[in-house]
Coordinates of C-alpha atoms (C1' of nucleotides) in Angstrom, one line a residue:
Chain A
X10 CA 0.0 0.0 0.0
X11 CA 1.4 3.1 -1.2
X12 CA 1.5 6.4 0.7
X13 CA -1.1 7.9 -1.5
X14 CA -3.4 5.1 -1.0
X15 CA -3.1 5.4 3.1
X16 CA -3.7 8.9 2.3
X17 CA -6.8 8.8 0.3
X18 CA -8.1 6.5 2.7
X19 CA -7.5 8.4 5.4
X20 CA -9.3 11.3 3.9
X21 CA -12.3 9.4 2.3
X22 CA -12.9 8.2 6.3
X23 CA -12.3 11.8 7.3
X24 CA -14.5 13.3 5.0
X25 CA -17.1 10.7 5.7
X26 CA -17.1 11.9 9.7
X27 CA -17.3 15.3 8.5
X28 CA -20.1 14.8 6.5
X29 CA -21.3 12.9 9.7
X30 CA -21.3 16.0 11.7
X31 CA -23.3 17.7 8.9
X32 CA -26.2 14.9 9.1
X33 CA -26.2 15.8 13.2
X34 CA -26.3 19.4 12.4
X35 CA -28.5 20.1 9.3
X36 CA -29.9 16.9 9.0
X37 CA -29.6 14.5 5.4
X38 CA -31.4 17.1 3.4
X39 CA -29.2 19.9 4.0
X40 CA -25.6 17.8 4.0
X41 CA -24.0 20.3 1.8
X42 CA -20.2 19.4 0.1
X43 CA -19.3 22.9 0.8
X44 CA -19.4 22.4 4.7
X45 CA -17.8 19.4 4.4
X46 CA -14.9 20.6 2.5
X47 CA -14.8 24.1 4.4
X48 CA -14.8 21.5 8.0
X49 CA -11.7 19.9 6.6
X50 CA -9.4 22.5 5.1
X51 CA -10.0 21.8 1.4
X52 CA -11.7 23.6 -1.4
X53 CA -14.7 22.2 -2.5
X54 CA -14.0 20.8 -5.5
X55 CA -11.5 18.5 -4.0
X56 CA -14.5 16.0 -2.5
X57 CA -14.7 15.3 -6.6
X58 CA -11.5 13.1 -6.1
X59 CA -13.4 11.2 -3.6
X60 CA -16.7 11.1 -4.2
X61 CA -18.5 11.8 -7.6
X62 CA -21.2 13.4 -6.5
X63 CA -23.4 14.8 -3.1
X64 CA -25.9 11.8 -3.7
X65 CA -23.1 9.1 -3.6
X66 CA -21.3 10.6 0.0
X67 CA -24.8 10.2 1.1
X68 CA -25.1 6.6 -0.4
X69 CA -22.1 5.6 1.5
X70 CA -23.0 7.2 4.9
X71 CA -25.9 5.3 4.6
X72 CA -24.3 1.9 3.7
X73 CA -21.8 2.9 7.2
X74 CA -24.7 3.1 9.3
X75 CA -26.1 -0.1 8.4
X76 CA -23.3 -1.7 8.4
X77 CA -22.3 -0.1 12.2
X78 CA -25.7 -1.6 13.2
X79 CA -25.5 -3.9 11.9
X80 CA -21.7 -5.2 12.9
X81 CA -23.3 -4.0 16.8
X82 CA -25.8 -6.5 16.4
X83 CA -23.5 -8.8 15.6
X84 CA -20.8 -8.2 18.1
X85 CA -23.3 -8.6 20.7
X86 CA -25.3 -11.7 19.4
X87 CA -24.8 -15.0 21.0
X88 CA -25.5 -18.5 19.2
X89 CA -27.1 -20.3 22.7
X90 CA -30.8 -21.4 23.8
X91 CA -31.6 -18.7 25.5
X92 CA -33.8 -17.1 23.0
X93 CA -35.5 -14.7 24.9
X94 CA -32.3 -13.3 26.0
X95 CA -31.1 -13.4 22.3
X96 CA -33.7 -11.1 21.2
X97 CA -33.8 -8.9 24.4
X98 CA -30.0 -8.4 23.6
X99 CA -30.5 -7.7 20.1
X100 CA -33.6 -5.4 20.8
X101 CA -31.2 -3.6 23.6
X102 CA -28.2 -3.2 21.3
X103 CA -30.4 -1.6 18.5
X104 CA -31.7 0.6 20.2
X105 CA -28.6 1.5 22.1
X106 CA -27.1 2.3 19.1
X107 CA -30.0 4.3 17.9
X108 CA -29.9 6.5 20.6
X109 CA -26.0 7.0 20.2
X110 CA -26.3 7.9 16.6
X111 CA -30.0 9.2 16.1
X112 CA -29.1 11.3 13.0
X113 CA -27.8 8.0 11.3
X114 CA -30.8 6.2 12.3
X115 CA -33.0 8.8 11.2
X116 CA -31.2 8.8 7.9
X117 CA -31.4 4.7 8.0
X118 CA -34.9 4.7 10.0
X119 CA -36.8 8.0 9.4
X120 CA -38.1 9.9 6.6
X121 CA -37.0 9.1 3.1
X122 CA -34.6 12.1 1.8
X123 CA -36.5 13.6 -1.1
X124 CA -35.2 13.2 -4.2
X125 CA -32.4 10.4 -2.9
X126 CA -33.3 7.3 -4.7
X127 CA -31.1 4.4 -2.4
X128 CA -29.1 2.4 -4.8
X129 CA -29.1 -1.6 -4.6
X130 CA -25.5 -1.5 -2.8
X131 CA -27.5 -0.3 0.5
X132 CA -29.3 -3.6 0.2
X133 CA -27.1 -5.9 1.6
X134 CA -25.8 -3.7 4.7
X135 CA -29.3 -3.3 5.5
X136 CA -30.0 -6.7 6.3
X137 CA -27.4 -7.6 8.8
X138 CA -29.0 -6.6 11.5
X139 CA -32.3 -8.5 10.0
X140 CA -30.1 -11.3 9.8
X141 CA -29.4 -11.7 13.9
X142 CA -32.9 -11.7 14.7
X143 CA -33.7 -14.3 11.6
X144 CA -31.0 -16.4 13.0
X145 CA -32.5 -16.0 16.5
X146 CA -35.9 -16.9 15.1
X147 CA -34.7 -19.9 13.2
X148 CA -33.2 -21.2 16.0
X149 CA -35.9 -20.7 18.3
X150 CA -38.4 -22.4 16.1
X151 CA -35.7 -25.5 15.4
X152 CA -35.7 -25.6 19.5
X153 CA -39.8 -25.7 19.3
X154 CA -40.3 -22.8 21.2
X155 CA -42.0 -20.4 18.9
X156 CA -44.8 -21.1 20.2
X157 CA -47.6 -19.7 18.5
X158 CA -50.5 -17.5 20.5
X159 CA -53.8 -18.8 21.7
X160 CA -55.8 -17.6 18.7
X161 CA -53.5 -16.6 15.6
X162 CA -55.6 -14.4 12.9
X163 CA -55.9 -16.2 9.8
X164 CA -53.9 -14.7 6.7
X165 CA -55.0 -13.8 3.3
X166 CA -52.7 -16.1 0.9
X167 CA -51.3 -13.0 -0.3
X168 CA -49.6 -12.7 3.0
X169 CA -49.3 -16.2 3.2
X170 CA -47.2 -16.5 0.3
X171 CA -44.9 -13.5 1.7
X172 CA -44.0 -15.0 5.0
X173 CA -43.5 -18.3 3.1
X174 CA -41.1 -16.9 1.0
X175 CA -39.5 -15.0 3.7
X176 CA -38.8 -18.1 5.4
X177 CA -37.4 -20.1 2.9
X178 CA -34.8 -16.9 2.0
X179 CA -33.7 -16.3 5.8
X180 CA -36.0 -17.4 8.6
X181 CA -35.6 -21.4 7.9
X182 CA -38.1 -23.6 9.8
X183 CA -40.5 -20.9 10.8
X184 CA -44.2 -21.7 9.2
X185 CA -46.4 -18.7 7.8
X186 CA -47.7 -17.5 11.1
X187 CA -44.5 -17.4 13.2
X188 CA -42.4 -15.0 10.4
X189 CA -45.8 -12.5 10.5
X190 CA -44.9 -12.6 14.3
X191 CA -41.8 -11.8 13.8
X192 CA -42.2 -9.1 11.3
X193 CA -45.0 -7.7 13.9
X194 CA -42.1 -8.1 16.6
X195 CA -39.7 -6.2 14.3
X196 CA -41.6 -3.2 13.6
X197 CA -43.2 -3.0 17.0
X198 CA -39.1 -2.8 18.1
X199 CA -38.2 0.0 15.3
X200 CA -41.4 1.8 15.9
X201 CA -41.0 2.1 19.7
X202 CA -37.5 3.9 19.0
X203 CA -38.9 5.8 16.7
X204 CA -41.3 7.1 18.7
X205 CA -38.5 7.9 21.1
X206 CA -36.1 9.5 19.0
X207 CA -38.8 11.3 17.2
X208 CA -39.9 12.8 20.0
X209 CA -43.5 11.4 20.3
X210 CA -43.2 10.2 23.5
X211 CA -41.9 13.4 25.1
X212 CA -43.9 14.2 28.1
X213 CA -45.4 10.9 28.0
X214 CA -43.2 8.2 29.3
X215 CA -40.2 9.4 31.4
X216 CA -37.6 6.4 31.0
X217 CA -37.9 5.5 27.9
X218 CA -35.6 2.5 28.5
X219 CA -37.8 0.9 30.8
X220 CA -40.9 1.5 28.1
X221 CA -38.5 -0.1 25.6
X222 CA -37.6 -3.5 28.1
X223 CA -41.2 -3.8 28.9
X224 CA -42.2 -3.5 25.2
X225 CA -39.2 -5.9 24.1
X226 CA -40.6 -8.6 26.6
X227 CA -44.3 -8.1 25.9
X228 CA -42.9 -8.5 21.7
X229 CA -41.0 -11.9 23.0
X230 CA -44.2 -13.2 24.2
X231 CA -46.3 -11.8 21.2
X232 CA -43.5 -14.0 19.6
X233 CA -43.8 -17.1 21.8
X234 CA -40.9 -16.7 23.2
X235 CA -40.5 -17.8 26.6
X236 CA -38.0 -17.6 29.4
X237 CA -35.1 -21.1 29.0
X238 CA -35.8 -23.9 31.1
Chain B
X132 CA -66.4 39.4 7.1
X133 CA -65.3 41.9 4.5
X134 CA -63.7 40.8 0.8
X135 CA -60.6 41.9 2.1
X136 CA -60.7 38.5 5.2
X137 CA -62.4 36.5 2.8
X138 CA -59.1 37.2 0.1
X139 CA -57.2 36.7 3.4
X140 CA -58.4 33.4 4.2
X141 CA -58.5 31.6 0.7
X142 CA -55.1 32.9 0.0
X143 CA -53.9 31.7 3.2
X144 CA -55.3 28.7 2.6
X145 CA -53.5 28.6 -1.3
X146 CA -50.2 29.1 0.4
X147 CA -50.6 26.4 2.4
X148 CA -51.7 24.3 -0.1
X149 CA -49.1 25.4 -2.3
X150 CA -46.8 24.4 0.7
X151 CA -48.1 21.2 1.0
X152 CA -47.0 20.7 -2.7
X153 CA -43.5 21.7 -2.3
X154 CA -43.4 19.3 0.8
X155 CA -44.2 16.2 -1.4
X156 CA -41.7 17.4 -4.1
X157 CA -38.8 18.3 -2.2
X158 CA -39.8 17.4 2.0
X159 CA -39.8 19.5 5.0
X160 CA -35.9 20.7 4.9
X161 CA -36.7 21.8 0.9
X162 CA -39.6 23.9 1.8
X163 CA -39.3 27.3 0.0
X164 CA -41.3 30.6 0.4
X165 CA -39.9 31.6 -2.8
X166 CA -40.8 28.6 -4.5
X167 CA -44.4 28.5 -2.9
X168 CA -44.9 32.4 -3.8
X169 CA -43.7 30.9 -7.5
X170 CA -46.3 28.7 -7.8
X171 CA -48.9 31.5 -6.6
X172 CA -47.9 34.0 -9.1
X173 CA -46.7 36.4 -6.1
X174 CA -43.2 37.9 -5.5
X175 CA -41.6 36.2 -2.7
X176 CA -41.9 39.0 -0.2
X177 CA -45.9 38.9 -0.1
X178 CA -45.8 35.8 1.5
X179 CA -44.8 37.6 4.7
X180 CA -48.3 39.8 4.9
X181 CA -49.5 35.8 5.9
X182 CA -46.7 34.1 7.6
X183 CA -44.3 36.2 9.3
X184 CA -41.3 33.4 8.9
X185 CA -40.8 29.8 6.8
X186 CA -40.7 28.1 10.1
X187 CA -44.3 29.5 10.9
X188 CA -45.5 28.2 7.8
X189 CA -43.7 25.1 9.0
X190 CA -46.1 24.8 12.0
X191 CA -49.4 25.9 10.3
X192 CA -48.4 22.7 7.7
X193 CA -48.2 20.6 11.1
X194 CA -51.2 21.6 13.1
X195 CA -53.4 21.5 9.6
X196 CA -51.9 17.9 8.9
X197 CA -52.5 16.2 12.9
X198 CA -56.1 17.9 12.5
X199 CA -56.7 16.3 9.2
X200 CA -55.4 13.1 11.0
X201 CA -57.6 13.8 14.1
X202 CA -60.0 14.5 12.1
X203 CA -60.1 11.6 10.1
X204 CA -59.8 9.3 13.0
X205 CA -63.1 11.1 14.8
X206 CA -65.1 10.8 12.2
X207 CA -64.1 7.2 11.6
X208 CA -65.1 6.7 15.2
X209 CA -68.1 4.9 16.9
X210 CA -69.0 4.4 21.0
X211 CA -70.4 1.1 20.5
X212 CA -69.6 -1.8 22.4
X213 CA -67.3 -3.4 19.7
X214 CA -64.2 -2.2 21.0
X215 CA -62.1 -4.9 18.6
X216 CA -64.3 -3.3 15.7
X217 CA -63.5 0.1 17.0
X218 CA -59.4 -0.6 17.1
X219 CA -59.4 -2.3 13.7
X220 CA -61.3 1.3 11.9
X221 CA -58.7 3.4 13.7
X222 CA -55.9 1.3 12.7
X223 CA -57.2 1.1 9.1
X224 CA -58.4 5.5 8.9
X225 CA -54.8 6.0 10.2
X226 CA -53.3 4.1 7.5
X227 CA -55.3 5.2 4.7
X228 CA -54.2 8.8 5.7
X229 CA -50.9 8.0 5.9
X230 CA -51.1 6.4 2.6
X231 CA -53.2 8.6 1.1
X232 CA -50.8 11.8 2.7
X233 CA -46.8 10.3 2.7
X234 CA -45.4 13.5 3.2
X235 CA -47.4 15.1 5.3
X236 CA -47.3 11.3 7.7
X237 CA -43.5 12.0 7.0
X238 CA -43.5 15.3 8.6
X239 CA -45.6 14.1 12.0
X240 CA -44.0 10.6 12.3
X241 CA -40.8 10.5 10.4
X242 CA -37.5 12.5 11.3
X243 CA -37.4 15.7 13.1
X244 CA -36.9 18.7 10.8
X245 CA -33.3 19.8 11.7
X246 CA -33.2 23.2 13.4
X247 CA -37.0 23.3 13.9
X248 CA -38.5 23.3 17.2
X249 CA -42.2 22.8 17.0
X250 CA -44.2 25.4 19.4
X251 CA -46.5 23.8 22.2
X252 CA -49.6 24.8 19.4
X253 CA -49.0 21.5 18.0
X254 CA -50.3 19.3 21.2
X255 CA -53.3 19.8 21.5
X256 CA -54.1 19.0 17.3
X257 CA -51.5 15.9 18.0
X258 CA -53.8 14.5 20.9
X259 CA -56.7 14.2 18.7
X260 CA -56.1 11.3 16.9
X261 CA -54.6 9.4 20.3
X262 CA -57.8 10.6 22.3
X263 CA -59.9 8.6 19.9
X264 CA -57.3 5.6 21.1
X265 CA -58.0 6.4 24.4
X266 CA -61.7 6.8 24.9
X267 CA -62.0 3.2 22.9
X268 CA -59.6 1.6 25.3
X269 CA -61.1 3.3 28.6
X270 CA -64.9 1.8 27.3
X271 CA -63.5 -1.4 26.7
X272 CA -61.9 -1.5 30.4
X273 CA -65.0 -0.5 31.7
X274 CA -66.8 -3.2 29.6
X275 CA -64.1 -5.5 31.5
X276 CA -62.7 -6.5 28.3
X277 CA -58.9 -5.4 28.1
X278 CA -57.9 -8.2 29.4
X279 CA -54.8 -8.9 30.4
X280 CA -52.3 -11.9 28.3
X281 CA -51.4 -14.5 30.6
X282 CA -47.8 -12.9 32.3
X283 CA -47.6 -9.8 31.9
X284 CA -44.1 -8.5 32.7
X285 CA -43.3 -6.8 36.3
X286 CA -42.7 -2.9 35.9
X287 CA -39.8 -1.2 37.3
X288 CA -41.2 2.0 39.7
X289 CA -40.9 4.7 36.9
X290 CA -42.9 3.3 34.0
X291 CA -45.3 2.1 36.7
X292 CA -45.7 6.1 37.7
X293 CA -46.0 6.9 33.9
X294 CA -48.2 4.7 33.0
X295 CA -50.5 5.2 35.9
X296 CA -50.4 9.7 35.0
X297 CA -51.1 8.8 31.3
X298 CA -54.2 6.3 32.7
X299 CA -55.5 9.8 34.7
X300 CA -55.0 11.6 32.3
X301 CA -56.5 10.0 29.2
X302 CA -57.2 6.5 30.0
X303 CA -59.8 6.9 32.8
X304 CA -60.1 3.1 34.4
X305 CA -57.0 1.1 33.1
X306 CA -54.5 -0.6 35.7
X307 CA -50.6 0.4 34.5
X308 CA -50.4 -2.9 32.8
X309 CA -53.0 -2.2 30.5
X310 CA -51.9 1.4 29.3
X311 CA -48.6 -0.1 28.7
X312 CA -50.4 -2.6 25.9
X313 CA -52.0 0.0 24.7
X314 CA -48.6 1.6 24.5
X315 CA -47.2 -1.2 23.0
X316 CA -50.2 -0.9 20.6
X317 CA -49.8 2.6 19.8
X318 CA -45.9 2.4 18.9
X319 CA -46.7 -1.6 16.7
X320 CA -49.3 0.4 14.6
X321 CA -47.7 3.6 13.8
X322 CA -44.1 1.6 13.1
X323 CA -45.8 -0.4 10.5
X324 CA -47.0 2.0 8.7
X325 CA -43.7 3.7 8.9
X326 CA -41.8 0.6 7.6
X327 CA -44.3 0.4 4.9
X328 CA -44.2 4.3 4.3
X329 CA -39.9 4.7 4.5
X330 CA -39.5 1.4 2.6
X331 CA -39.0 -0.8 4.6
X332 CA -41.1 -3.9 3.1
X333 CA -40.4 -3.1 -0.2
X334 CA -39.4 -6.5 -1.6
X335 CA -40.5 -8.2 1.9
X336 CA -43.9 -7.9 1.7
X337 CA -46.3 -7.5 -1.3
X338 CA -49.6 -6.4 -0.1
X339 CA -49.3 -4.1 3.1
X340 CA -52.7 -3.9 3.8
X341 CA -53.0 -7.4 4.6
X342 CA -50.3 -7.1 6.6
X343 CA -51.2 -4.1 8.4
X344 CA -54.6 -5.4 9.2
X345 CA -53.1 -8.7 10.1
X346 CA -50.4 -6.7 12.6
X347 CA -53.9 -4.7 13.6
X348 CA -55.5 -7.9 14.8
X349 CA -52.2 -9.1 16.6
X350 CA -52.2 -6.6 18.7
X351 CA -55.1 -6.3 19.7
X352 CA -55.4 -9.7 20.9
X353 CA -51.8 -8.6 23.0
X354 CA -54.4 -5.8 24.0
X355 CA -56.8 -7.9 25.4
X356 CA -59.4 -7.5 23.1
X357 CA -62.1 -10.2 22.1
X358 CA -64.2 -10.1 19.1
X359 CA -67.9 -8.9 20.8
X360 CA -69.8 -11.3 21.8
Chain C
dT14 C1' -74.4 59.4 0.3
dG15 C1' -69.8 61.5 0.1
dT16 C1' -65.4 62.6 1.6
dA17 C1' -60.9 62.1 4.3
dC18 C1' -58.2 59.1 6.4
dA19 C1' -56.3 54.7 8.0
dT20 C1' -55.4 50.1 7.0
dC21 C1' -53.4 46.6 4.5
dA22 C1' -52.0 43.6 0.2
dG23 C1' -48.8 43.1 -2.9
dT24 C1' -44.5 45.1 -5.6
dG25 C1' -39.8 45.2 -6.9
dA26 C1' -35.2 45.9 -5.6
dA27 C1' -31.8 44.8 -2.7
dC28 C1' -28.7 42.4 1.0
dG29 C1' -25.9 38.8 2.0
dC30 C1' -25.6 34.3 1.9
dG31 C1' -25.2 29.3 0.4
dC32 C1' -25.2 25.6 -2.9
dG33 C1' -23.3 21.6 -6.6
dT34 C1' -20.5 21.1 -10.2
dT35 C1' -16.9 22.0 -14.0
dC36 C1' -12.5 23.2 -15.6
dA37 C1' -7.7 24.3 -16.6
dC38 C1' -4.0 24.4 -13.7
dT39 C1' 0.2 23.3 -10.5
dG40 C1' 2.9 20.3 -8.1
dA41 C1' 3.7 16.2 -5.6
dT42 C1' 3.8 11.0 -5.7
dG43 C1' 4.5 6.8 -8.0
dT44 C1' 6.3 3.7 -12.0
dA45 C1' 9.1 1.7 -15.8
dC46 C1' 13.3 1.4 -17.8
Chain D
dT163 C1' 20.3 4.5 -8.4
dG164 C1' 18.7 7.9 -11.7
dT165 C1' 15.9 9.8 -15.0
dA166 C1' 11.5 10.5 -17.9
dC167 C1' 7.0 10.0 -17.8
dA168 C1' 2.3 9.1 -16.1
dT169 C1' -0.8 9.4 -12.5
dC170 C1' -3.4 11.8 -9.3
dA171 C1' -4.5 15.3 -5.3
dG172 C1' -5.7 19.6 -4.5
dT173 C1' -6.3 24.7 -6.1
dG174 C1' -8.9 28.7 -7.4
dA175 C1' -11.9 30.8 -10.3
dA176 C1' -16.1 30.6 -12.4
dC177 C1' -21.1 29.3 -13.8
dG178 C1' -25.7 29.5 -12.8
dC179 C1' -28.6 28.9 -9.5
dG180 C1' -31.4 29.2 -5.1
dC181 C1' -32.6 30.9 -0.6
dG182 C1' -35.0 34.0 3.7
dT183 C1' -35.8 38.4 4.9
dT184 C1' -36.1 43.6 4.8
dC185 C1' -37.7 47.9 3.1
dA186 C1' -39.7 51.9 0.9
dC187 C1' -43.3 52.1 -2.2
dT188 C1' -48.1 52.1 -4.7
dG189 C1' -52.7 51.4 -4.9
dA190 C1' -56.8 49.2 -3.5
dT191 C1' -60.1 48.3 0.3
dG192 C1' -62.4 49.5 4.5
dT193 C1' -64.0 52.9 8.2
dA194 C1' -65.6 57.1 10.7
dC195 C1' -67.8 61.2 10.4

DNA sequence: TGTACATCAGTGAACGCGCGTTCACTGATGTAC
DNA sequence: TGTACATCAGTGAACGCGCGTTCACTGATGTAC
């Protein structure tokens, strides 16, 4: 590695944070190339050696966050029975690192940016994190103990065929009605920190970490999961 | 009322509108007073004789969109004794607005605009739509029928203390447990439509009503609610 | 009913600022012989 | 090891555009007598 590749590494990373301090400032929409350039020492025009364009520094700020979430998630995952403590973990971590970084999960999480079209690189970052809780799930149900609820709704095939499909690509062994739990799971998880960061439960709930454990657990038993013997 | 108010209010109302526009081409951080003056034939600076800043303009596009919500969710609304009946109509009005209304769903629920601070004006118009939530869950727990999933996890002190001000306040006749479901509720419903909304099913799930009514039913069975008898 | 005055809507120019992107260029770093 | 050439990082000026907000103004609408 030559000195000029350390050194355009180096600066694509630092331009990056920069352009990370934007996002936290003025939000995705106004992440301006100018700033970015001015926070660093450089003339504008000299983020064109690093990045083509506005659209694609945002691309890869977006494909970092995932992929921070989604290497969190990892990191903190654990392969053993103890399913409900698998999810609560995972649930804990992601939120965690929401609250840390709230402008990347925004940008990950919140609002589309209008007039930012993702591209299909951001695809596979995005599902790490997915991934953990599919693995989770798939192992749960190989164990037996997704159990489903008293009375499950029944599902339009539409929806049937969805969740079957889903399981076959990364939730292996779970029938229709367990991945619907899970996806009702999921977004019960990303819409309770949602709320939070969004501010909609301002003046409503004063530790908003409790609120999240007792939602987790409440989710886990929606799922069927239930404390290891 | 003179010409001159009547010309006041329909213009007012033609800004807004025009605002609204600009919201859905360019979000909440493009909005332009120039742009919206454009698109009324006016010079930029008459815009002021109606909103004395962008960032009041801002607000009036927040109030007007939780009233249309609340709105939507009261008319929607019945007292009878079907409280399942009653959950699923809200579930479904809220969605339908959403859908119907992205970006303005975008600008209530989805990432705070940076550098704006909404005003305390906007509570009261954001309460409407969960005070329709409310009075259905405080008639079914007077009707005995939120009942509660078999173990409910224990509350630490502080979300026992919030839940029990939110039940005074709004949920006249629920134990803690209870407005924490309907918590739980609350946050499952809107994240779903927010996952569908931001993108987050697209190529998960094919038909997102079935899903959402599908989550709907889920949790209201983690509510406690039974079909009527 | 008519007149004098006050109110207010909308104009047009200006201030001072920011933006993304292009382009010809200088000078340093790397490579091939 | 030294030289000639190619690659590439960063500069500085420019293009063409947009923005929010202020201000002195014209002319129409409303009000009081």
């Amino acid at each position: 590695m030559t000195a000029r590749q350390r050194a355009r590494a180096e600066l694509t990373a630092e331009i990056k944070a920069a352009a990370r301090d934007q996002l936290a400032a003025h939000g995705a929409a106004g992440l301006s190339l100018r700033a970015v350039a001015r926070e660093l020492g450089m003339v504008s025009s000299a983020i064109y050696r690093y990045f083509p364009s506005r659209d694609d520094l945002l691309t890869a700020l977006i494909i970092d966050a995932y992929d921070a979430l989604g290497a969190a998630a990892e990191a903190s995952a654990s392969t053993g029975d103890d399913h409900l403590g698998r999810w609560m973990t995972l649930g804990r971590t992601i939120r965690t690192w929401a609250v840390e970084h709230p402008h990347e999960y925004a940008l990950l999480y919140g609002s589309p940016v209008p007039g930012y079209r993702a591209p299909q690189d951001t695809v596979p970052p995005a599902t790490r994190v997915t991934a953990v809780m599919a693995a989770m799930a798939s192992d749960a149900a190989a164990a037996g103990r997704l159990a489903a609820p008293a009375a499950a709704p029944t599902m339009t095939p539409g929806l049937a065929a969805d969740t079957r499909r889903i399981a076959e690509l990364l939730m292996h062994g779970l029938d229709e009605a367990a991945v619907a739990r899970c996806l009702i799971a999921w977004t019960g998880l990303f819409g309770t920190i949602s709320f939070e960061l969004f501010g909609h439960l301002t003046n409503v709930v004063t530790d908003h970490a409790d609120l999240f454990d007792h939602a987790l657990r409440e989710l886990a038993a929606h799922l069927g999961l239930r404390p290891a013997t």
